């Protein structure tokens, strides 16, 4: 592990100096990634080699020609684990990082909004290892996260890389984790090394309990703090790892996390700092699950809308600090989404961006986002989404071509991605109940990143039919406000 951390730290010590060499008046750039879902099991015959060697050797092993039985072995593994699609094999991860680093060689920083590990990681591991201990499983899971972080740092050796963990990033199973676990401790040191700003020990010590940590973003950003959260503990699906010690029930874990968040926000306010908050599972209403469950809350018999998290505690906490929180950065759905977080009565608004995924597992194309940030206010001024070309599902093993999908300012005609601008745009979306305006249609098309042609048009048309639900979820993160909006009782203000 020491050797690995040394590799991750290469170039990290000079990050702060490199970032501070100039004070440009124009916006600075950052790269945003999410939901990489790297699959170390894509060629099952290579798994034994990966498990028995150090992570710095993984790229060499993975770059060797596929085994003769790779197609059959992988298909069998997909069937065993009831996989719905293909996540990110090594060629796609390698090609994605090569694309991003060639187009944006020197961003101020890079963010990863969680889910570095393949879906069904535990099932795939069990299928290939019949007899193993929880410690062996956790070790391989941690090494997978470490490998992705290492590749990110090799692509950006002198750029801070800020990594949040997602629900799939676990030392035992999806949505399960135990505070201070071996997986969290290892991931904490990896996150610290990837951040590479000479504050590694403090990040590592802070992150190993619940996966939460903070860092001051590099200059020329003006007094801006980034809060990184592993918000699996606030999910309704959260459980402690089997046999983990000490265990922590969901409510207790969520309360500890919210207390940490409040403490950080209060401290940032006292120090007159701007704040970005990054996690994986967003606060607010989940429109897809709400539609699936038929739960719009319009009648007394209707179930309440589905939330992404177990409660509105994170939402309430964030919207109590609209004077300092400039951006909430989340992911989880794999789609390119905009949201407005607001307090009771549509007060205390905060802009939230949900970053599209590298993984193509949901039928979306791999994507990354290049952001432009006002260095004085830490406001997201603009962003451009880049998407990979359409490929048949079986061909994500080959490097795709990439192109710009859209630029926010040109498509939505707003001056920035501040709370005020997002609120105005959300108001347009909600008022357009038919989903037929130019901006509504643009959102429907770009939501499914990179999916063009007949498939993309059909998906956009389906979303237009459900537009009141989706637009109300974008503008109204609270379940009661969402129901009122969908049921026609009110619109976003």
Coordinates of C-alpha atoms in Angstrom, one line a residue:
X1 CA 0.0 0.0 0.0
X2 CA 2.9 2.4 0.8
X3 CA 4.3 1.9 -2.8
X4 CA 0.8 2.5 -4.2
X5 CA 0.3 5.7 -2.3
X6 CA 3.7 6.9 -3.4
X7 CA 2.5 6.4 -7.0
X8 CA -0.7 8.3 -6.3
X9 CA 1.3 11.1 -4.7
X10 CA 3.6 11.6 -7.7
X11 CA 3.3 15.2 -8.6
X12 CA 0.8 15.9 -5.9
X13 CA 3.2 17.9 -3.7
X14 CA 3.6 20.5 -6.4
X15 CA -0.2 20.9 -6.9
X16 CA -0.8 24.0 -4.8
X17 CA 2.1 25.9 -6.4
X18 CA 1.1 24.9 -9.9
X19 CA -2.5 26.0 -9.3
X20 CA -1.6 29.3 -7.9
X21 CA 0.9 30.5 -10.5
X22 CA -1.7 32.9 -12.1
X23 CA -4.8 34.8 -11.2
X24 CA -6.9 34.9 -14.4
X25 CA -9.8 37.3 -14.5
X26 CA -11.7 34.9 -16.7
X27 CA -13.4 31.7 -15.4
X28 CA -11.2 28.8 -14.5
X29 CA -11.9 25.3 -15.7
X30 CA -12.6 22.0 -13.9
X31 CA -13.5 18.5 -15.2
X32 CA -16.4 16.6 -13.7
X33 CA -16.8 12.8 -13.9
X34 CA -19.2 10.4 -12.2
X35 CA -20.3 6.8 -12.1
X36 CA -17.2 5.3 -13.7
X37 CA -18.2 1.8 -12.6
X38 CA -15.0 0.2 -13.6
X39 CA -15.3 -3.6 -14.2
X40 CA -12.2 -5.6 -13.2
X41 CA -14.1 -8.8 -14.1
X42 CA -14.7 -8.0 -17.7
X43 CA -12.2 -10.7 -18.8
X44 CA -12.8 -13.2 -16.0
X45 CA -9.7 -15.2 -16.9
X46 CA -7.5 -12.3 -15.8
X47 CA -9.1 -12.0 -12.4
X48 CA -6.7 -14.4 -10.6
X49 CA -3.8 -12.3 -11.8
X50 CA -5.3 -9.1 -10.6
X51 CA -6.1 -10.5 -7.2
X52 CA -2.5 -11.8 -6.8
X53 CA -0.6 -8.8 -7.8
X54 CA -0.2 -5.1 -6.8
X55 CA -2.5 -2.5 -8.3
X56 CA 0.3 -0.8 -10.2
X57 CA 0.5 -3.9 -12.3
X58 CA -3.2 -4.0 -13.2
X59 CA -3.0 -1.8 -16.3
X60 CA -0.3 -4.1 -17.8
X61 CA -2.4 -7.2 -17.1
X62 CA -5.6 -5.6 -18.4
X63 CA -3.9 -4.3 -21.5
X64 CA -2.9 -7.8 -22.6
X65 CA -5.0 -9.4 -25.4
X66 CA -8.3 -10.8 -24.2
X67 CA -8.4 -14.4 -23.2
X68 CA -9.7 -16.8 -25.8
X69 CA -12.8 -17.5 -23.8
X70 CA -13.5 -13.9 -22.8
X71 CA -16.8 -13.5 -24.7
X72 CA -18.3 -16.7 -23.3
X73 CA -16.9 -16.2 -19.8
X74 CA -18.2 -12.6 -19.6
X75 CA -21.6 -13.5 -21.0
X76 CA -21.9 -16.2 -18.3
X77 CA -20.9 -13.8 -15.6
X78 CA -23.5 -11.3 -16.8
X79 CA -26.2 -13.9 -16.8
X80 CA -25.3 -15.2 -13.3
X81 CA -25.4 -11.7 -11.9
X82 CA -28.5 -10.7 -13.9
X83 CA -26.7 -7.7 -15.3
X84 CA -28.8 -5.2 -17.3
X85 CA -26.0 -3.9 -19.4
X86 CA -22.2 -3.4 -19.7
X87 CA -20.3 -1.1 -17.3
X88 CA -16.9 0.3 -18.0
X89 CA -14.2 -2.2 -19.1
X90 CA -10.6 -1.3 -19.1
X91 CA -10.4 -0.1 -22.7
X92 CA -13.3 2.3 -22.1
X93 CA -11.8 3.7 -18.9
X94 CA -8.4 4.1 -20.6
X95 CA -9.9 5.8 -23.6
X96 CA -12.1 8.1 -21.5
X97 CA -9.2 9.3 -19.4
X98 CA -7.1 9.8 -22.6
X99 CA -9.9 11.8 -24.2
X100 CA -10.4 14.0 -21.1
X101 CA -6.7 14.7 -20.4
X102 CA -6.0 15.4 -24.1
X103 CA -8.9 17.9 -24.4
X104 CA -8.4 19.4 -20.9
X105 CA -4.8 18.9 -20.0
X106 CA -4.6 21.4 -17.2
X107 CA -7.9 22.0 -15.4
X108 CA -7.8 23.6 -11.9
X109 CA -9.2 20.4 -10.4
X110 CA -11.2 17.2 -11.3
X111 CA -14.2 15.9 -9.4
X112 CA -15.6 12.3 -9.3
X113 CA -19.1 12.1 -7.9
X114 CA -19.0 8.5 -6.7
X115 CA -19.5 4.9 -7.9
X116 CA -16.1 3.9 -9.0
X117 CA -16.9 0.1 -8.8
X118 CA -18.9 -2.0 -11.2
X119 CA -22.5 -2.9 -10.5
X120 CA -22.9 -6.3 -8.9
X121 CA -19.3 -6.3 -7.7
X122 CA -20.2 -8.8 -4.9
X123 CA -22.0 -11.2 -7.2
X124 CA -19.1 -11.2 -9.7
X125 CA -16.6 -11.8 -7.0
X126 CA -18.6 -14.6 -5.5
X127 CA -18.9 -16.2 -9.0
X128 CA -15.2 -16.3 -9.4
X129 CA -14.1 -17.0 -5.8
X130 CA -15.9 -19.9 -4.1
X131 CA -14.2 -19.7 -0.8
X132 CA -13.1 -16.3 0.6
X133 CA -13.1 -14.3 3.8
X134 CA -14.9 -10.9 4.2
X135 CA -11.4 -9.4 4.6
X136 CA -10.3 -10.8 1.2
X137 CA -13.4 -9.4 -0.5
X138 CA -12.9 -6.0 1.2
X139 CA -9.3 -5.9 0.1
X140 CA -10.1 -6.5 -3.5
X141 CA -12.9 -3.9 -3.5
X142 CA -10.5 -1.3 -2.0
X143 CA -7.9 -2.2 -4.6
X144 CA -10.4 -1.6 -7.3
X145 CA -11.1 1.9 -6.0
X146 CA -7.4 2.4 -5.7
X147 CA -6.8 1.4 -9.3
X148 CA -9.3 3.9 -10.6
X149 CA -7.8 6.6 -8.5
X150 CA -4.3 5.7 -9.7
X151 CA -5.4 5.9 -13.3
X152 CA -7.0 9.3 -12.6
X153 CA -3.8 10.6 -11.1
X154 CA -1.7 9.2 -13.9
X155 CA -3.9 11.1 -16.3
X156 CA -3.6 14.2 -14.1
X157 CA -0.4 14.0 -12.0
X158 CA -0.3 17.7 -11.1
X159 CA -4.1 18.3 -10.7
X160 CA -6.1 17.7 -7.6
X161 CA -8.6 14.9 -8.1
X162 CA -11.4 15.0 -5.6
X163 CA -13.2 11.6 -5.2
X164 CA -16.5 10.9 -3.5
X165 CA -17.7 7.3 -2.8
X166 CA -21.0 6.0 -4.0
X167 CA -23.4 3.3 -3.0
X168 CA -21.6 0.7 -5.1
X169 CA -18.3 1.6 -3.5
X170 CA -18.4 -0.7 -0.5
X171 CA -16.2 -3.2 1.3
X172 CA -19.1 -5.7 1.5
X173 CA -22.1 -5.1 -0.7
X174 CA -24.1 -2.4 -2.6
X175 CA -25.6 0.2 -0.1
X176 CA -23.8 -1.5 2.8
X177 CA -20.8 -0.2 4.8
X178 CA -19.5 0.0 8.4
X179 CA -17.8 3.1 9.8
X180 CA -14.1 2.9 10.2
X181 CA -14.0 -0.3 8.1
X182 CA -10.9 -1.4 6.3
X183 CA -12.4 -0.4 3.0
X184 CA -13.2 3.1 4.3
X185 CA -9.8 3.5 5.9
X186 CA -8.0 2.5 2.6
X187 CA -10.3 4.6 0.5
X188 CA -9.7 7.6 2.8
X189 CA -5.9 7.4 2.2
X190 CA -6.5 7.0 -1.5
X191 CA -8.8 10.1 -1.6
X192 CA -6.2 12.0 0.3
X193 CA -3.4 11.0 -2.1
X194 CA -5.6 11.8 -5.1
X195 CA -6.4 15.3 -3.7
X196 CA -2.6 15.9 -3.4
X197 CA -2.6 19.3 -1.8
X198 CA -0.2 18.7 1.1
X199 CA -3.2 18.1 3.5
X200 CA -3.3 14.3 3.0
X201 CA -3.1 13.3 6.6
X202 CA -6.1 15.5 7.6
X203 CA -8.2 14.3 4.7
X204 CA -7.4 10.7 5.5
X205 CA -8.1 10.9 9.2
X206 CA -11.4 12.8 8.6
X207 CA -12.6 10.5 5.8
X208 CA -12.1 7.0 7.3
X209 CA -15.0 7.2 9.8
X210 CA -18.0 7.9 7.4
X211 CA -16.2 8.8 4.1
X212 CA -16.8 12.5 4.6
X213 CA -14.0 15.1 4.3
X214 CA -13.3 18.7 3.4
X215 CA -10.7 20.6 1.6
X216 CA -10.0 24.2 0.5
X217 CA -10.2 24.4 -3.3
X218 CA -7.0 25.7 -5.0
X219 CA -6.4 29.3 -6.0
X220 CA -7.4 31.3 -7.9
X221 CA -10.8 30.3 -6.4
X222 CA -11.5 32.7 -3.7
X223 CA -11.9 31.2 -0.2
X224 CA -13.9 28.2 -1.3
X225 CA -14.3 25.0 0.6
X226 CA -15.3 21.6 -0.9
X227 CA -17.3 19.2 1.3
X228 CA -17.2 15.6 0.1
X229 CA -19.8 13.2 1.5
X230 CA -20.3 9.4 1.3
X231 CA -24.1 9.7 1.7
X232 CA -24.8 6.0 1.5
X233 CA -25.5 6.4 5.2
X234 CA -28.5 8.5 4.4
X235 CA -30.0 6.1 1.9
X236 CA -33.2 4.2 2.8
X237 CA -31.3 1.1 1.7
X238 CA -28.3 1.5 4.0
X239 CA -27.2 -1.3 6.2
X240 CA -24.1 -2.1 8.1
X241 CA -21.8 -4.8 6.6
X242 CA -22.6 -8.3 8.0
X243 CA -20.5 -8.9 11.0
X244 CA -19.0 -5.5 11.0
X245 CA -18.0 -3.9 14.2
X246 CA -19.0 -1.5 15.4
X247 CA -22.3 -1.5 13.6
X248 CA -24.3 1.7 13.2
X249 CA -28.0 1.9 12.4
X250 CA -29.1 4.0 9.5
X251 CA -30.7 6.8 11.6
X252 CA -27.7 7.1 13.8
X253 CA -25.3 7.1 10.9
X254 CA -27.4 9.7 9.1
X255 CA -27.5 11.9 12.1
X256 CA -23.7 11.8 12.5
X257 CA -23.3 12.7 8.9
X258 CA -25.7 15.6 9.1
X259 CA -24.0 16.9 12.2
X260 CA -20.7 16.8 10.4
X261 CA -22.3 18.7 7.5
X262 CA -23.8 21.4 9.7
X263 CA -20.5 21.8 11.6
X264 CA -18.6 22.3 8.3
X265 CA -21.2 24.7 6.9
X266 CA -21.3 26.8 10.1
X267 CA -17.5 26.9 10.2
X268 CA -17.4 28.0 6.5
X269 CA -19.9 30.7 7.2
X270 CA -17.9 32.0 10.2
X271 CA -14.8 32.1 8.0
X272 CA -16.7 33.8 5.1
X273 CA -16.0 31.0 2.7
X274 CA -17.9 29.8 -0.4
X275 CA -18.9 26.2 -0.4
X276 CA -19.3 23.4 -2.9
X277 CA -20.9 20.2 -1.6
X278 CA -20.2 16.9 -3.5
X279 CA -21.8 13.5 -2.9
X280 CA -23.3 10.7 -4.9
X281 CA -27.0 10.1 -4.1
X282 CA -28.8 13.5 -4.5
X283 CA -31.3 15.0 -2.1
X284 CA -34.8 15.5 -3.5
X285 CA -37.5 13.6 -5.3
X286 CA -36.7 10.6 -7.5
X287 CA -39.1 11.1 -10.5
X288 CA -38.3 7.7 -12.1
X289 CA -39.0 5.7 -9.0
X290 CA -42.0 7.9 -8.3
X291 CA -43.5 7.2 -11.7
X292 CA -42.7 3.5 -11.4
X293 CA -44.5 3.3 -8.1
X294 CA -47.4 5.4 -9.2
X295 CA -46.7 7.6 -6.2
X296 CA -47.5 11.2 -7.1
X297 CA -49.3 12.1 -3.8
X298 CA -52.2 13.7 -5.7
X299 CA -54.9 11.8 -3.8
X300 CA -55.3 10.6 -0.2
X301 CA -54.8 7.0 -1.4
X302 CA -51.7 7.8 -3.3
X303 CA -48.3 6.9 -1.8
X304 CA -46.0 9.9 -1.2
X305 CA -43.3 10.6 -3.8
X306 CA -40.1 8.6 -3.7
X307 CA -37.1 10.5 -2.3
X308 CA -33.5 9.6 -3.4
X309 CA -32.5 9.6 0.3
X310 CA -34.3 8.3 3.4
X311 CA -35.4 11.8 4.5
X312 CA -35.1 15.5 3.7
X313 CA -32.5 16.1 6.4
X314 CA -29.6 16.8 3.9
X315 CA -31.9 19.1 1.9
X316 CA -33.0 21.0 5.0
X317 CA -29.4 21.4 6.1
X318 CA -28.0 22.6 2.8
X319 CA -30.9 25.1 2.2
X320 CA -30.2 26.7 5.6
X321 CA -27.0 28.0 4.1
X322 CA -27.9 29.5 0.7
X323 CA -25.6 32.5 1.4
X324 CA -22.5 30.3 1.2
X325 CA -23.3 27.1 -0.8
X326 CA -22.6 27.9 -4.4
X327 CA -23.1 24.5 -5.9
X328 CA -24.3 21.0 -5.0
X329 CA -22.7 18.4 -7.1
X330 CA -24.2 14.9 -7.3
X331 CA -24.8 12.0 -9.7
X332 CA -26.3 8.5 -9.3
X333 CA -28.8 8.4 -12.1
X334 CA -26.1 8.4 -14.9
X335 CA -28.1 11.1 -16.7
X336 CA -27.3 14.7 -17.3
X337 CA -29.6 16.5 -14.9
X338 CA -30.3 20.0 -13.4
X339 CA -32.0 20.5 -10.1
X340 CA -32.9 23.4 -7.8
X341 CA -32.6 22.8 -4.0
X342 CA -34.9 25.1 -2.0
X343 CA -36.1 25.6 1.5
X344 CA -39.7 25.6 2.8
X345 CA -41.8 27.9 0.6
X346 CA -39.2 27.9 -2.2
X347 CA -36.7 29.9 -0.1
X348 CA -33.0 29.4 0.3
X349 CA -32.3 28.2 -3.2
X350 CA -29.1 26.3 -4.2
X351 CA -28.1 25.2 -7.7
X352 CA -27.5 21.4 -8.0
X353 CA -25.8 19.7 -11.0
X354 CA -26.1 16.0 -11.5
X355 CA -23.2 14.8 -13.6
X356 CA -23.6 12.2 -16.3
X357 CA -21.8 8.9 -16.1
X358 CA -18.8 7.3 -17.8
X359 CA -20.5 3.9 -17.6
X360 CA -22.9 3.2 -20.5
X361 CA -24.8 0.6 -18.5
X362 CA -28.2 2.3 -18.6
X363 CA -28.2 2.8 -22.4
X364 CA -26.7 6.2 -22.1
X365 CA -23.4 7.1 -23.8
X366 CA -20.2 7.8 -21.7
X367 CA -19.9 11.5 -21.0
X368 CA -17.8 14.0 -19.1
X369 CA -18.4 17.7 -18.2
X370 CA -16.0 20.6 -18.5
X371 CA -17.0 23.4 -16.1
X372 CA -16.1 27.1 -16.1
X373 CA -16.1 28.7 -12.6
X374 CA -16.0 32.3 -11.5
X375 CA -12.9 32.4 -9.3
X376 CA -14.2 35.3 -7.1
X377 CA -17.7 33.9 -6.3
X378 CA -17.2 30.2 -6.9
X379 CA -20.3 30.3 -9.1
X380 CA -20.5 27.8 -11.9
X381 CA -20.5 30.1 -14.9
X382 CA -21.0 27.6 -17.7
X383 CA -20.3 24.0 -18.7
X384 CA -20.1 21.8 -21.8
X385 CA -21.0 18.1 -21.8
X386 CA -18.9 15.9 -24.1
X387 CA -20.3 12.5 -25.1
X388 CA -18.9 9.3 -26.7
X389 CA -20.3 8.2 -30.1
X390 CA -23.1 5.6 -30.3
X391 CA -21.8 2.0 -30.2
X392 CA -23.5 -1.3 -30.0
X393 CA -23.4 -2.6 -26.4
X394 CA -20.9 -5.2 -27.3
X395 CA -18.5 -2.6 -28.7
X396 CA -17.7 -0.5 -25.6
X397 CA -14.5 -2.6 -25.5
X398 CA -13.2 -0.4 -28.3
X399 CA -12.2 3.3 -27.9
X400 CA -15.1 5.5 -29.0
X401 CA -15.0 8.9 -30.6
X402 CA -16.1 12.0 -28.6
X403 CA -17.8 15.2 -29.5
X404 CA -19.4 18.2 -27.7
X405 CA -23.0 17.5 -26.8
X406 CA -24.0 21.0 -25.8
X407 CA -23.0 24.1 -23.9
X408 CA -25.3 25.2 -21.1
X409 CA -25.2 29.0 -21.9
X410 CA -25.9 28.5 -25.6
X411 CA -28.6 26.0 -25.1
X412 CA -30.5 27.5 -22.2
X413 CA -29.6 31.2 -22.6
X414 CA -28.8 31.8 -18.9
X415 CA -25.9 33.9 -17.8
X416 CA -24.6 31.3 -15.3
X417 CA -25.5 28.3 -13.3
X418 CA -26.2 30.2 -10.1
X419 CA -29.3 29.6 -7.9
X420 CA -31.1 32.6 -9.5
X421 CA -30.5 31.4 -13.0
X422 CA -31.4 27.8 -12.3
X423 CA -34.5 29.0 -10.5
X424 CA -35.6 31.0 -13.6
X425 CA -34.9 28.1 -15.9
X426 CA -36.8 25.7 -13.7
X427 CA -39.8 28.1 -13.7
X428 CA -39.8 27.9 -17.5
X429 CA -39.7 24.1 -17.4
X430 CA -42.6 23.9 -14.9
X431 CA -44.7 26.4 -16.8
X432 CA -44.3 24.4 -20.0
X433 CA -46.7 21.6 -19.0
X434 CA -46.6 20.1 -22.5
X435 CA -42.8 20.1 -22.6
X436 CA -42.8 21.6 -26.0
X437 CA -40.6 24.7 -25.7
X438 CA -37.2 24.8 -27.2
X439 CA -35.5 24.7 -23.8
X440 CA -37.7 21.8 -22.6
X441 CA -37.0 19.8 -25.7
X442 CA -33.3 20.5 -25.4
X443 CA -33.3 19.1 -21.9
X444 CA -35.3 16.0 -22.9
X445 CA -32.8 15.3 -25.7
X446 CA -29.6 15.9 -23.6
X447 CA -30.9 14.0 -20.6
X448 CA -29.9 10.8 -22.4
X449 CA -26.4 11.9 -23.2
X450 CA -25.1 11.2 -26.6
X451 CA -28.1 9.1 -27.7
X452 CA -29.0 10.3 -31.1
X453 CA -31.0 9.0 -34.0
X454 CA -34.2 7.0 -33.6
X455 CA -33.4 5.7 -30.1
X456 CA -32.6 9.1 -28.7
X457 CA -35.7 10.6 -30.3
X458 CA -37.9 7.9 -28.8
X459 CA -36.5 8.4 -25.4
X460 CA -36.9 12.2 -25.6
X461 CA -40.5 11.7 -26.7
X462 CA -41.2 9.4 -23.8
X463 CA -39.8 12.0 -21.4
X464 CA -41.9 14.7 -22.9
X465 CA -45.0 12.6 -22.1
X466 CA -43.9 12.6 -18.4
X467 CA -42.6 16.2 -18.4
X468 CA -44.8 17.5 -15.6
X469 CA -43.3 14.9 -13.2
X470 CA -39.7 15.5 -14.3
X471 CA -39.9 19.3 -14.4
X472 CA -41.7 19.4 -11.0
X473 CA -39.0 17.2 -9.5
X474 CA -36.3 19.5 -10.9
X475 CA -37.9 22.6 -9.4
X476 CA -39.4 21.1 -6.2
X477 CA -37.1 18.8 -4.1
X478 CA -39.6 18.5 -1.2
X479 CA -42.2 15.9 -1.5
X480 CA -45.1 18.1 -0.6
X481 CA -44.1 20.9 -3.0
X482 CA -43.5 18.3 -5.7
X483 CA -47.0 16.8 -5.3
X484 CA -48.6 20.2 -5.4
X485 CA -46.7 21.0 -8.6
X486 CA -47.5 17.7 -10.3
X487 CA -51.2 17.9 -9.3
X488 CA -51.5 21.4 -10.7
X489 CA -51.9 23.2 -7.4
X490 CA -48.9 25.4 -7.8
X491 CA -45.8 25.9 -9.9
X492 CA -42.2 26.8 -9.0
X493 CA -41.8 30.4 -8.0

